[in-house]
XYZ file of N, CA and C in Angstrom:
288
model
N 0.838 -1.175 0.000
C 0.000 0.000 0.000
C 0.887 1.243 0.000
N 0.136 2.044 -0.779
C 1.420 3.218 -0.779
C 1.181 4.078 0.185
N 2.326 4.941 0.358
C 2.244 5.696 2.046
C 2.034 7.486 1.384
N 1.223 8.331 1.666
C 0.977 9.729 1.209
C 1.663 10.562 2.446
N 2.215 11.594 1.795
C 3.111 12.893 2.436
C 1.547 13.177 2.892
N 1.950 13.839 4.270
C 0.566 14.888 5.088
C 0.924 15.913 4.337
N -0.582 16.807 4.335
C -0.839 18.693 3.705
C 0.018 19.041 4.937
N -0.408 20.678 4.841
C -0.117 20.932 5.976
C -0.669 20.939 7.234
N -1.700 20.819 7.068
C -3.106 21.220 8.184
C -2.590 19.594 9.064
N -2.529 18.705 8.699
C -2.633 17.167 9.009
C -1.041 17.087 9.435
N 0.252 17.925 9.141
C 1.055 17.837 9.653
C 1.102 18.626 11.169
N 0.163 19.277 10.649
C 0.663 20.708 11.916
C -0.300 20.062 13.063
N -1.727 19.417 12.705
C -2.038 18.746 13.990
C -1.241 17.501 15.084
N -0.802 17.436 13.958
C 0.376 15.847 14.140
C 1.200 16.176 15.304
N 2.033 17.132 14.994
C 2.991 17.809 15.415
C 2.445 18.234 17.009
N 1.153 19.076 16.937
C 0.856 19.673 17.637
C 0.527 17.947 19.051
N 0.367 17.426 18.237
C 0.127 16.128 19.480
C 1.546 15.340 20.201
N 2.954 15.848 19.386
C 3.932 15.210 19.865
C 4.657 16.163 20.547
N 4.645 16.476 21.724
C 5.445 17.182 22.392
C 7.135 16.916 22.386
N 8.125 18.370 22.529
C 9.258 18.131 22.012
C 9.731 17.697 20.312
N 8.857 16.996 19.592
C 9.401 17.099 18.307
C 8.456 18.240 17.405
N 9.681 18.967 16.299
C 9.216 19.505 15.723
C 9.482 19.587 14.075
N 8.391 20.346 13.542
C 8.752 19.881 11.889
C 10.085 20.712 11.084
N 10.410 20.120 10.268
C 11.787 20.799 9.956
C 10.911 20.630 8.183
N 11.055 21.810 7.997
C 10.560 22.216 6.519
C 11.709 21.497 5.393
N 13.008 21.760 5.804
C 14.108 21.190 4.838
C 13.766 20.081 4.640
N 14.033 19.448 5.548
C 14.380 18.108 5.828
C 12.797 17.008 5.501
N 11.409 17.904 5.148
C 10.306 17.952 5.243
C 9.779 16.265 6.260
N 10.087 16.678 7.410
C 9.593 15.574 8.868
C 9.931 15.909 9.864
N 10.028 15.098 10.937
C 9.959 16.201 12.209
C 11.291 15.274 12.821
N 11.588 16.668 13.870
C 12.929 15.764 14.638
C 12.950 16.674 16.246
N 13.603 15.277 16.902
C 13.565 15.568 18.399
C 15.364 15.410 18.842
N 15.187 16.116 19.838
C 16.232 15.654 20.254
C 16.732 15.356 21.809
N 17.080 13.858 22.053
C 16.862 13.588 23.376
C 18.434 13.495 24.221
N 18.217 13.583 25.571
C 19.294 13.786 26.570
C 19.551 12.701 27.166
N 20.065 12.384 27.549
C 20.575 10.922 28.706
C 21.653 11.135 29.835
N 21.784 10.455 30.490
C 22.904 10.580 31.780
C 24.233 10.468 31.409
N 24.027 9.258 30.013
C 25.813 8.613 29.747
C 25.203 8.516 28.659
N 26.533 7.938 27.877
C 26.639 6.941 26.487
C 25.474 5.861 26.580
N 25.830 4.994 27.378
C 25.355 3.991 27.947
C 24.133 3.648 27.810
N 23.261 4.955 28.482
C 21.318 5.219 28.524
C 21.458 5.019 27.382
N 22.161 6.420 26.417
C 21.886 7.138 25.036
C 21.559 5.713 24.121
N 22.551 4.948 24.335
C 23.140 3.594 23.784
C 21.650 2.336 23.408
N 21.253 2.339 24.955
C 20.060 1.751 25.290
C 19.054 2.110 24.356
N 18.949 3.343 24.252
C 17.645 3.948 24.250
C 17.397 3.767 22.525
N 18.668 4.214 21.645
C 18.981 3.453 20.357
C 18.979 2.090 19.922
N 19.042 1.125 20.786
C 19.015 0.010 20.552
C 17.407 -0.421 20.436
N 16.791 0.058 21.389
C 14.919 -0.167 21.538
C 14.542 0.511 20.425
N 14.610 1.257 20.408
C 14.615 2.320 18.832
C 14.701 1.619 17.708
N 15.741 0.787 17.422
C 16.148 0.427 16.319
C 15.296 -0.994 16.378
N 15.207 -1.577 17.549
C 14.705 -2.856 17.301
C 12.986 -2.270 16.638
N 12.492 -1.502 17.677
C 10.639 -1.218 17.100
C 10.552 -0.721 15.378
N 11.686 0.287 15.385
C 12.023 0.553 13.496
C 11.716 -0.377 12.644
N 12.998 -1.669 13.034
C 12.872 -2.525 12.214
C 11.763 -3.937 12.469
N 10.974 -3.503 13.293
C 9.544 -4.211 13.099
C 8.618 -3.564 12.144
N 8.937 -2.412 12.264
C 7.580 -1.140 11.626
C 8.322 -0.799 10.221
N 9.358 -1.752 9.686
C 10.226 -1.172 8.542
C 9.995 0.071 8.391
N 10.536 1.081 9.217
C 10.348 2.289 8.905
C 11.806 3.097 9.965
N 12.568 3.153 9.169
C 13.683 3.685 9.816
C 14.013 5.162 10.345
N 14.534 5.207 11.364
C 15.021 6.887 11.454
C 16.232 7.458 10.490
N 16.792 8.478 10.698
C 17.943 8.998 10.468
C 17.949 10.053 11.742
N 19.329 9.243 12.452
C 19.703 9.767 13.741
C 21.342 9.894 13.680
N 21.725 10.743 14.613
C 22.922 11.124 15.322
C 23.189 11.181 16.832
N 24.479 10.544 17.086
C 24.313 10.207 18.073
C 25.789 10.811 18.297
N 26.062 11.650 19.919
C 27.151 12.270 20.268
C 27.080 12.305 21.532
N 27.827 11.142 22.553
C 27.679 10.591 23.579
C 26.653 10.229 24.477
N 25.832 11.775 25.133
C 24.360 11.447 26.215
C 23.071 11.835 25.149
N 23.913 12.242 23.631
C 22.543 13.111 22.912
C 22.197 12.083 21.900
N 20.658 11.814 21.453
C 20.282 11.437 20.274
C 19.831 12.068 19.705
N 19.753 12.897 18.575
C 19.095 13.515 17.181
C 18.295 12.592 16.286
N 16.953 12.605 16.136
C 16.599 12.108 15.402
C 15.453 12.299 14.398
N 15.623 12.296 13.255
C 14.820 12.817 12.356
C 14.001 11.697 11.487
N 12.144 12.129 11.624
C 11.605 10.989 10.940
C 11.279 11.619 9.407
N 11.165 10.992 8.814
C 10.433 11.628 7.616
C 10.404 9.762 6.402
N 9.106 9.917 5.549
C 8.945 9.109 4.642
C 9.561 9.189 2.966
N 10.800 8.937 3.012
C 11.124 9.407 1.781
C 9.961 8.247 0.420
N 9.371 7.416 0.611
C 8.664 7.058 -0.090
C 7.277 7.889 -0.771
N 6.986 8.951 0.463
C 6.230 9.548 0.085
C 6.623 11.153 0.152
N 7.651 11.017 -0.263
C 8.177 12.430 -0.140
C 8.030 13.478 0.710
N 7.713 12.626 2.216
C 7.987 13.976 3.594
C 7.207 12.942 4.003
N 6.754 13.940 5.305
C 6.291 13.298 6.774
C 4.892 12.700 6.317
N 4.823 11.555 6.931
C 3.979 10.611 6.749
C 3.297 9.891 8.121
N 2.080 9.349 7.940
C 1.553 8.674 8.995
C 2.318 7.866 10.044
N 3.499 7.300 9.166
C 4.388 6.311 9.504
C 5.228 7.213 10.485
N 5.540 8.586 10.106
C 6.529 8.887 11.446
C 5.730 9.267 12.176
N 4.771 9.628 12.410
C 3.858 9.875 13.503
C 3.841 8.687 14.433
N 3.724 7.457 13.731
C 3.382 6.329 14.706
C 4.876 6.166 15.225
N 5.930 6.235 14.412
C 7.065 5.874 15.520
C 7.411 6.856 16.247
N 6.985 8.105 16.164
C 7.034 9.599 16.528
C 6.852 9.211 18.152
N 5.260 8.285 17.958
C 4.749 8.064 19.001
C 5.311 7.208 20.170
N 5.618 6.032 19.595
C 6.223 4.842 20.130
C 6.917 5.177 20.654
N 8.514 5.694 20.444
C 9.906 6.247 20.648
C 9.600 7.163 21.809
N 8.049 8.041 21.812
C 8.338 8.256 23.034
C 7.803 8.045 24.294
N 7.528 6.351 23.892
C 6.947 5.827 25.434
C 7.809 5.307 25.804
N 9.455 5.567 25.330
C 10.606 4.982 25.835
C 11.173 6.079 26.813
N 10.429 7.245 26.621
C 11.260 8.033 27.784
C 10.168 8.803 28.599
């Protein structure tokens, strides 16, 4: 099934429901960026991440620089933010 880019109206409610992430027009999807104690948490917290991703085949593009994660969702299949990062939008943050 194919996946459709949100208007704007359907992004901006989106948005408006995920606290801390926000939409990045360039990059057209939204990105958060989270804190941790150590490497270690940061480490953790990427690993749960990556495992729920690759259930939901739907990957991030993240950066990672010791206690910080950066991470940016967006659907390049459908050329920007999509339903799909909303739901991991969501998920990702019942990890913290």
């Amino acid at each position: 099934m194919a996946v459709r880019e949100l208007d704007a109206s359907e992004r901006e409610a989106a948005v408006a429901q995920l606290p801390g992430w926000a939409y990045d027009a360039e990059a057209k999807g939204i990105r958060r960026t989270f804190r941790f104690s150590d490497f270690a948490e940061a480490f953790g917290f990427m690993s749960r991440v990556a495992i729920l991703a690759e259930k939901a085949d739907h990957h991030p593009e993240w950066f990672n620089v010791y206690n910080r994660v950066e991470i940016l969702l967006t659907t390049h299949d459908a050329g920007g933010m999509s339903a799909r990062d909303i739901a991991l939008a969501t998920a990702i943050d019942g990890f913290v």
